[in-house]
Coordinates of C-alpha atoms in Angstrom, one line a residue:
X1 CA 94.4 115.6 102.6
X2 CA 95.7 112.8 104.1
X3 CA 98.1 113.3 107.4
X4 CA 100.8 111.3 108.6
X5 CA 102.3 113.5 110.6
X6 CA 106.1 112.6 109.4
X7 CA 108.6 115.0 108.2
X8 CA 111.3 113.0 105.5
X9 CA 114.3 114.2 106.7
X10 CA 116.8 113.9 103.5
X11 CA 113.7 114.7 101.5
X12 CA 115.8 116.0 98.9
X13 CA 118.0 112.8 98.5
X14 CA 115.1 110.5 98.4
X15 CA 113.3 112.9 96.6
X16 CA 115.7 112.8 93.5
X17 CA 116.4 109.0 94.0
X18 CA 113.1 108.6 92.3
X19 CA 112.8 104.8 93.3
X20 CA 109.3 104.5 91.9
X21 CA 108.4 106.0 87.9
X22 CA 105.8 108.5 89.0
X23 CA 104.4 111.7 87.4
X24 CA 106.6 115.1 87.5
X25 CA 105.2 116.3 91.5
X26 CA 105.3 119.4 93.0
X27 CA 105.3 119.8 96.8
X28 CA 103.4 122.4 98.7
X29 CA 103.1 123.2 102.7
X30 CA 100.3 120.3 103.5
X31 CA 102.9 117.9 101.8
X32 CA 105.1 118.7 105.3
X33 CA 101.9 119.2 108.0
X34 CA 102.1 122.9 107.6
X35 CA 99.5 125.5 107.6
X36 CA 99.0 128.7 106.7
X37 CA 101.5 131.7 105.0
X38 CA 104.9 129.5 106.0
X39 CA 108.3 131.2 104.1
X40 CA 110.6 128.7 105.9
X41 CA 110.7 125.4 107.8
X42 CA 113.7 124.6 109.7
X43 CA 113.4 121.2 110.8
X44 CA 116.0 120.0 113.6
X45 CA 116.5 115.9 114.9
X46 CA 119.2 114.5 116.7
X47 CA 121.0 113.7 113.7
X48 CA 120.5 116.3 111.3
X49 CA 118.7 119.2 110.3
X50 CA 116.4 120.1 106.9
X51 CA 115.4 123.3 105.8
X52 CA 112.5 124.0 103.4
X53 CA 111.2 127.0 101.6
X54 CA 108.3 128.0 100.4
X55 CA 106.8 130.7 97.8
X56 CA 103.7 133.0 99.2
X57 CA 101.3 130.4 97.4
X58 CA 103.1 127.5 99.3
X59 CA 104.6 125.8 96.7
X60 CA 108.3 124.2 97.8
X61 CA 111.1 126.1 95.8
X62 CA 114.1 125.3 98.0
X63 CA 115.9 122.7 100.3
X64 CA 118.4 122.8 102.5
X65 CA 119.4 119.0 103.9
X66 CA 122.5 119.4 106.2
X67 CA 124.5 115.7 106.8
X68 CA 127.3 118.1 109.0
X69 CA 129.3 121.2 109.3
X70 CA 130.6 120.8 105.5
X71 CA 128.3 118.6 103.7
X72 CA 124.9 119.2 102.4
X73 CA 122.7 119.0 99.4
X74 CA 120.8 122.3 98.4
X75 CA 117.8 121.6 95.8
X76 CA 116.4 124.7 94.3
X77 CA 112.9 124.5 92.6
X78 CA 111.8 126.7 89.9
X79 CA 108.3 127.2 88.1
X80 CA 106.8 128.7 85.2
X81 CA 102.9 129.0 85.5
X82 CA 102.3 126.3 88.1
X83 CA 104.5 124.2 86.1
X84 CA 107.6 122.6 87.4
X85 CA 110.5 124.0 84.4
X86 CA 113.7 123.3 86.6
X87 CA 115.4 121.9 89.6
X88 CA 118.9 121.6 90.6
X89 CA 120.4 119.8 93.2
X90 CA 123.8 120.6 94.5
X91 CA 125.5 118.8 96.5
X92 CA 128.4 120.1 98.7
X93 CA 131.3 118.1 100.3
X94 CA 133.9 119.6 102.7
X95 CA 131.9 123.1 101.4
X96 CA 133.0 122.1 97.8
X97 CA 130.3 121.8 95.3
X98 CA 131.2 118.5 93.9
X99 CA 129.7 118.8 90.0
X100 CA 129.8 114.9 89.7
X101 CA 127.1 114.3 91.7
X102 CA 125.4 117.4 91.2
X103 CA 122.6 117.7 88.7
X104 CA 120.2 119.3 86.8
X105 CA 116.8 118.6 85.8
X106 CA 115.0 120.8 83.0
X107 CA 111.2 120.1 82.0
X108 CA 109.7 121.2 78.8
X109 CA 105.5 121.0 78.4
X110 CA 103.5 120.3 75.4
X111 CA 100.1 120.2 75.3
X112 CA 99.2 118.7 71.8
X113 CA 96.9 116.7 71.2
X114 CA 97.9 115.4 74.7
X115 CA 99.9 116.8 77.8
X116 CA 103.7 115.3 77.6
X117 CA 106.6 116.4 79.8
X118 CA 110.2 116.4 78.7
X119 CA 112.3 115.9 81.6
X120 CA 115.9 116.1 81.4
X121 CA 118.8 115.2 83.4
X122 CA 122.2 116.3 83.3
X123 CA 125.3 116.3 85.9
X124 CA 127.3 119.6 86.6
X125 CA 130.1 118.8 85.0
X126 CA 128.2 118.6 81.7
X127 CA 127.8 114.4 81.8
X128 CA 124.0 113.4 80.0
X129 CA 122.3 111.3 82.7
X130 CA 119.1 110.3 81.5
X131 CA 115.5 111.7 79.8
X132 CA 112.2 110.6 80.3
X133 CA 109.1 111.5 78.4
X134 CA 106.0 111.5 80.1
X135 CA 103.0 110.7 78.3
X136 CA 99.6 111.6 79.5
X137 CA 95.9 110.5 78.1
X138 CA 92.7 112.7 77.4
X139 CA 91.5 112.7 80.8
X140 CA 95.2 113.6 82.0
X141 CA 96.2 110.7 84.0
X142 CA 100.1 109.6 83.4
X143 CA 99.9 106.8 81.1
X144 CA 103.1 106.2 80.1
X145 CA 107.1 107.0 80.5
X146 CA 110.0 106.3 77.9
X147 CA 113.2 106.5 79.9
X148 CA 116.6 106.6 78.0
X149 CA 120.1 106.6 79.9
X150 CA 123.2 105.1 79.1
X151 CA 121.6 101.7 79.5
X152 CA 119.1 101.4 77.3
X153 CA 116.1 102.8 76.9
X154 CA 113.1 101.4 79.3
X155 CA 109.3 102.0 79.2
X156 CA 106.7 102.5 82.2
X157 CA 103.1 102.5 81.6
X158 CA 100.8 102.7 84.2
X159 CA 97.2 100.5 83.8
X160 CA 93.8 102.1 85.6
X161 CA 90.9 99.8 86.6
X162 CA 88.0 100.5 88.2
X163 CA 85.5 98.2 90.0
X164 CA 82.7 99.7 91.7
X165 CA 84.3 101.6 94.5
X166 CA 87.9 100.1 93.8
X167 CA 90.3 102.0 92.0
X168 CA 93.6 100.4 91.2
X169 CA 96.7 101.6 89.6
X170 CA 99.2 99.0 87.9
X171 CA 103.1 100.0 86.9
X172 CA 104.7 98.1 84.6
X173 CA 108.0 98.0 83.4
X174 CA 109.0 97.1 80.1
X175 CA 105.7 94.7 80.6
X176 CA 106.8 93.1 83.7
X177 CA 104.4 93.9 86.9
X178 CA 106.3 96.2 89.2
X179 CA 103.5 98.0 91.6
X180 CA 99.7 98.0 92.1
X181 CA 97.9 100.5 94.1
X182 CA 94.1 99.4 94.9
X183 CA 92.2 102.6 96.4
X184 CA 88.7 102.1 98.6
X185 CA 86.4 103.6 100.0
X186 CA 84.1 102.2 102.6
X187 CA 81.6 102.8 105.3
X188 CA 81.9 102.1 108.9
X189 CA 80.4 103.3 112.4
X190 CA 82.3 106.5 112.2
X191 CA 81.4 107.0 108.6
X192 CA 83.3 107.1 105.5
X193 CA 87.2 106.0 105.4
X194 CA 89.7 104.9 102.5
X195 CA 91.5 102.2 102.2
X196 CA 94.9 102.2 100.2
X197 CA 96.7 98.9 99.4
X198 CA 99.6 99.0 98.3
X199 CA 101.6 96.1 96.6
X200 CA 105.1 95.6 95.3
X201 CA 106.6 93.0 93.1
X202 CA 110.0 91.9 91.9
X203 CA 110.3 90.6 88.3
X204 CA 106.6 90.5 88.3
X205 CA 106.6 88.2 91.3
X206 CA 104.8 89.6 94.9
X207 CA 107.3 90.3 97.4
X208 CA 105.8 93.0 100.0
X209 CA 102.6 95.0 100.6
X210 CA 101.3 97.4 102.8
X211 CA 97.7 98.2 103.4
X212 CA 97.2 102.0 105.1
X213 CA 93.4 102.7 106.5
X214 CA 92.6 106.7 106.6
X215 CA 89.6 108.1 108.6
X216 CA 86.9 110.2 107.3
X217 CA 89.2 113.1 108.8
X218 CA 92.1 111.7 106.1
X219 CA 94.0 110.9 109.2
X220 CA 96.1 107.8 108.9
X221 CA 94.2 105.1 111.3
X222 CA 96.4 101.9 110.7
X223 CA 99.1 100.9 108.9
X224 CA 99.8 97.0 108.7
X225 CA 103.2 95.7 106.1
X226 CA 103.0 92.4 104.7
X227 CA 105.3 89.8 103.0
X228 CA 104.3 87.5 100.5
X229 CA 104.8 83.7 101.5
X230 CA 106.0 81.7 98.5
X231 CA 104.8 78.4 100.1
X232 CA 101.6 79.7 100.7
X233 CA 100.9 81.8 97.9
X234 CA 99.8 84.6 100.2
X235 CA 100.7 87.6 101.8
X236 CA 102.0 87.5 105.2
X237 CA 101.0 90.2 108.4
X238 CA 104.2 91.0 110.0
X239 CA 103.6 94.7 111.5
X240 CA 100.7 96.4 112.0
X241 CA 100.9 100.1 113.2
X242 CA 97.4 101.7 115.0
X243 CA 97.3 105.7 115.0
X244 CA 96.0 107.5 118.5
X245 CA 94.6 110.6 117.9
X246 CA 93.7 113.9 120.7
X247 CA 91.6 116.6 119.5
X248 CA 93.0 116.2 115.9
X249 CA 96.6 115.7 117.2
X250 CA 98.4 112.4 116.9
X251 CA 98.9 110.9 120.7
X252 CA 99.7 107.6 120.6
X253 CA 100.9 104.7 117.8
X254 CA 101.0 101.5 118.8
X255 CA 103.2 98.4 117.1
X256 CA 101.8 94.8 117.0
X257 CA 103.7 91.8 115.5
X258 CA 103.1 88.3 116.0
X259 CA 104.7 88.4 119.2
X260 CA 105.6 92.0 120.4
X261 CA 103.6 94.7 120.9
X262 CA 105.3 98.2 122.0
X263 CA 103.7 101.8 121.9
X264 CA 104.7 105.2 121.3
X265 CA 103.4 108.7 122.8
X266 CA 103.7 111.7 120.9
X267 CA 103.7 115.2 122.5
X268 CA 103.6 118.1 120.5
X269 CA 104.1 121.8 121.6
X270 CA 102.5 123.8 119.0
X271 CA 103.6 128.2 118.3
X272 CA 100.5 130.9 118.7
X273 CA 100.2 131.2 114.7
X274 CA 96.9 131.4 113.8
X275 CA 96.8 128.6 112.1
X276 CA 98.9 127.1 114.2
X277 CA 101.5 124.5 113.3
X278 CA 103.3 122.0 115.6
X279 CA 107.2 123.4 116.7
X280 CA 108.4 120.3 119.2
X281 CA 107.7 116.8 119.0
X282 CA 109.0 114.3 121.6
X283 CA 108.4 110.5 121.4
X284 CA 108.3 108.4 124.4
X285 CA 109.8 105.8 125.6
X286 CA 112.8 106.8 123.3
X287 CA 112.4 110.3 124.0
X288 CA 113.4 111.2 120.8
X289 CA 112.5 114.7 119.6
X290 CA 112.1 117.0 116.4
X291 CA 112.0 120.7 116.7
X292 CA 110.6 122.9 113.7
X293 CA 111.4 126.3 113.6
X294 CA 108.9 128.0 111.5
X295 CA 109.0 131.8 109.6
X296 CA 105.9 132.9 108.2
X297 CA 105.2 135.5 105.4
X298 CA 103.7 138.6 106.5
X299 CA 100.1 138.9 106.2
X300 CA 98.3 141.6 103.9
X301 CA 96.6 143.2 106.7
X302 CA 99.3 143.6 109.0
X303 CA 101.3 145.5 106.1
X304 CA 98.1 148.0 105.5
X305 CA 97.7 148.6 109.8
X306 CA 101.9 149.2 109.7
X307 CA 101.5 151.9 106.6
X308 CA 98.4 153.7 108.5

């Protein structure tokens, strides 16, 4: 599992933006850096707060993202099976529900001859936003999504390519290059570690990349964000991020550009949940903080010692 120690606050707005065609995803506790039996994650910043639940197998089934005293998005999460049938987001202003911009999304499986998901989407007030069929192949990798909204109608497919140890995922849309994801692995001094480029494209022409490097650990090493020079015909370093770890615990991430170079120190106060998970972060010089306040589910064996 791959750890980059970030919580997204206004997950559920970004979430449901959907900025990238992607398969239907369903988030559990390692999705946030959580271990163990967690029912609730409270997570608190200077300039907002999101709440997440979770079901005892630690699969996400509500959010709570709170902009101020009156207005929030709640985004409930429902499943049938292990598979994703429904989720609604509401969104509140002035502690009205405001059925405009409130929606629903129902998901209907079938498996034959191949899996396909029928995703629906549909406002509040009873408005037909979109619907996208998800097509997938024998092996049950996404191949392909037909996407119809008042618009038009638009299709994604998705192109997989393997070269030795490569992997790389293309997205298309309506033929036109959008996104490629190259995926290596490779060896090194401390053994194995992957290496996931990632780039972007704008009418099929390169515009930015980024290029993460993840340890043997699947702890994020570097991060370096690149823009593509027209002149030049290349891609262009302009941030590269390196990832300090202590004991498993991330320390220290330091920022090089062409001419700056700054660094940040984490500190994290972790509760005495066995597992444990990480309840205070401050980030220096800034001194910025996030506090999680973290409910867990009762375990079994506490329940049988409390009836005896």
């Amino acid at each position: 599992m791959k750890k980059h120690y970030t919580i997204l606050l206004l997950f559920s707005f970004i979430h449901s933006l959907g900025i990238w065609s992607q398969e239907v995803q369903i988030f559990t506790v390692e999705d946030f850096d959580l271990k163990g039996q967690v029912k609730s994650c409270l997570v608190s910043t200077d300039y907002g707060k999101e709440l997440f639940e979770f079901n005892k197998d630690g699969v996400l089934t509500k959010t709570i993202t709170q902009y101020n005293e009156t207005d929030q998005d709640i985004t409930y999460y429902k499943y049938n099976e292990g598979e994703l049938v429904e989720k609604r987001m509401e969104s509140y202003k002035g502690n009205v529900l405001d059925e405009s911009t409130s929606m629903a999304n129902f998901y209907e499986l079938d498996t034959v001859p191949n899996r396909k998901i029928i995703e629906k989407i549909i406002s509040y007030d009873k408005q037909f936003l979109e619907q996208q069929h998800y097509h997938y192949d024998e092996e049950g990798k996404l191949t392909r999504i037909i996407t119809s909204n008042g618009e038009g109608v638009d299709e994604t497919t998705f192109e997989y390519t393997q070269v030795k140890n490569e992997k790389t995922v293309s997205t298309f849309t309506n033929g036109i290059l959008q996104k490629s994801v190259r995926t290596s692995t490779k060896k090194g001094a401390n053994g194995e570690y992957e290496v996931i480029l990632t780039k972007e494209y704008i009418d099929g022409e390169p515009n930015i990349a980024n290029e993460e490097v993840f340890n043997s650990a699947g702890k994020l090493v570097t991060s370096e964000d690149f823009l593509y020079d027209v002149a030049g015909k290349e891609f262009v370093s302009q941030k590269k991020k390196f990832y300090h770890y202590t004991d498993g615990v991330l320390s220290k991430v330091i920022k090089k550009t062409v001419n700056t170079e700054s660094a940040d120190k984490y500190i994290f106060q972790f509760d005495n949940h066995t597992p444990s998970n990480w309840v205070k972060q401050i980030v220096t010089p800034g001194n910025t903080y996030t506090t999680r306040t973290i409910e867990y589910y009762e375990e079994e064996a506490s329940k049988e010692e409390t009836s005896n």
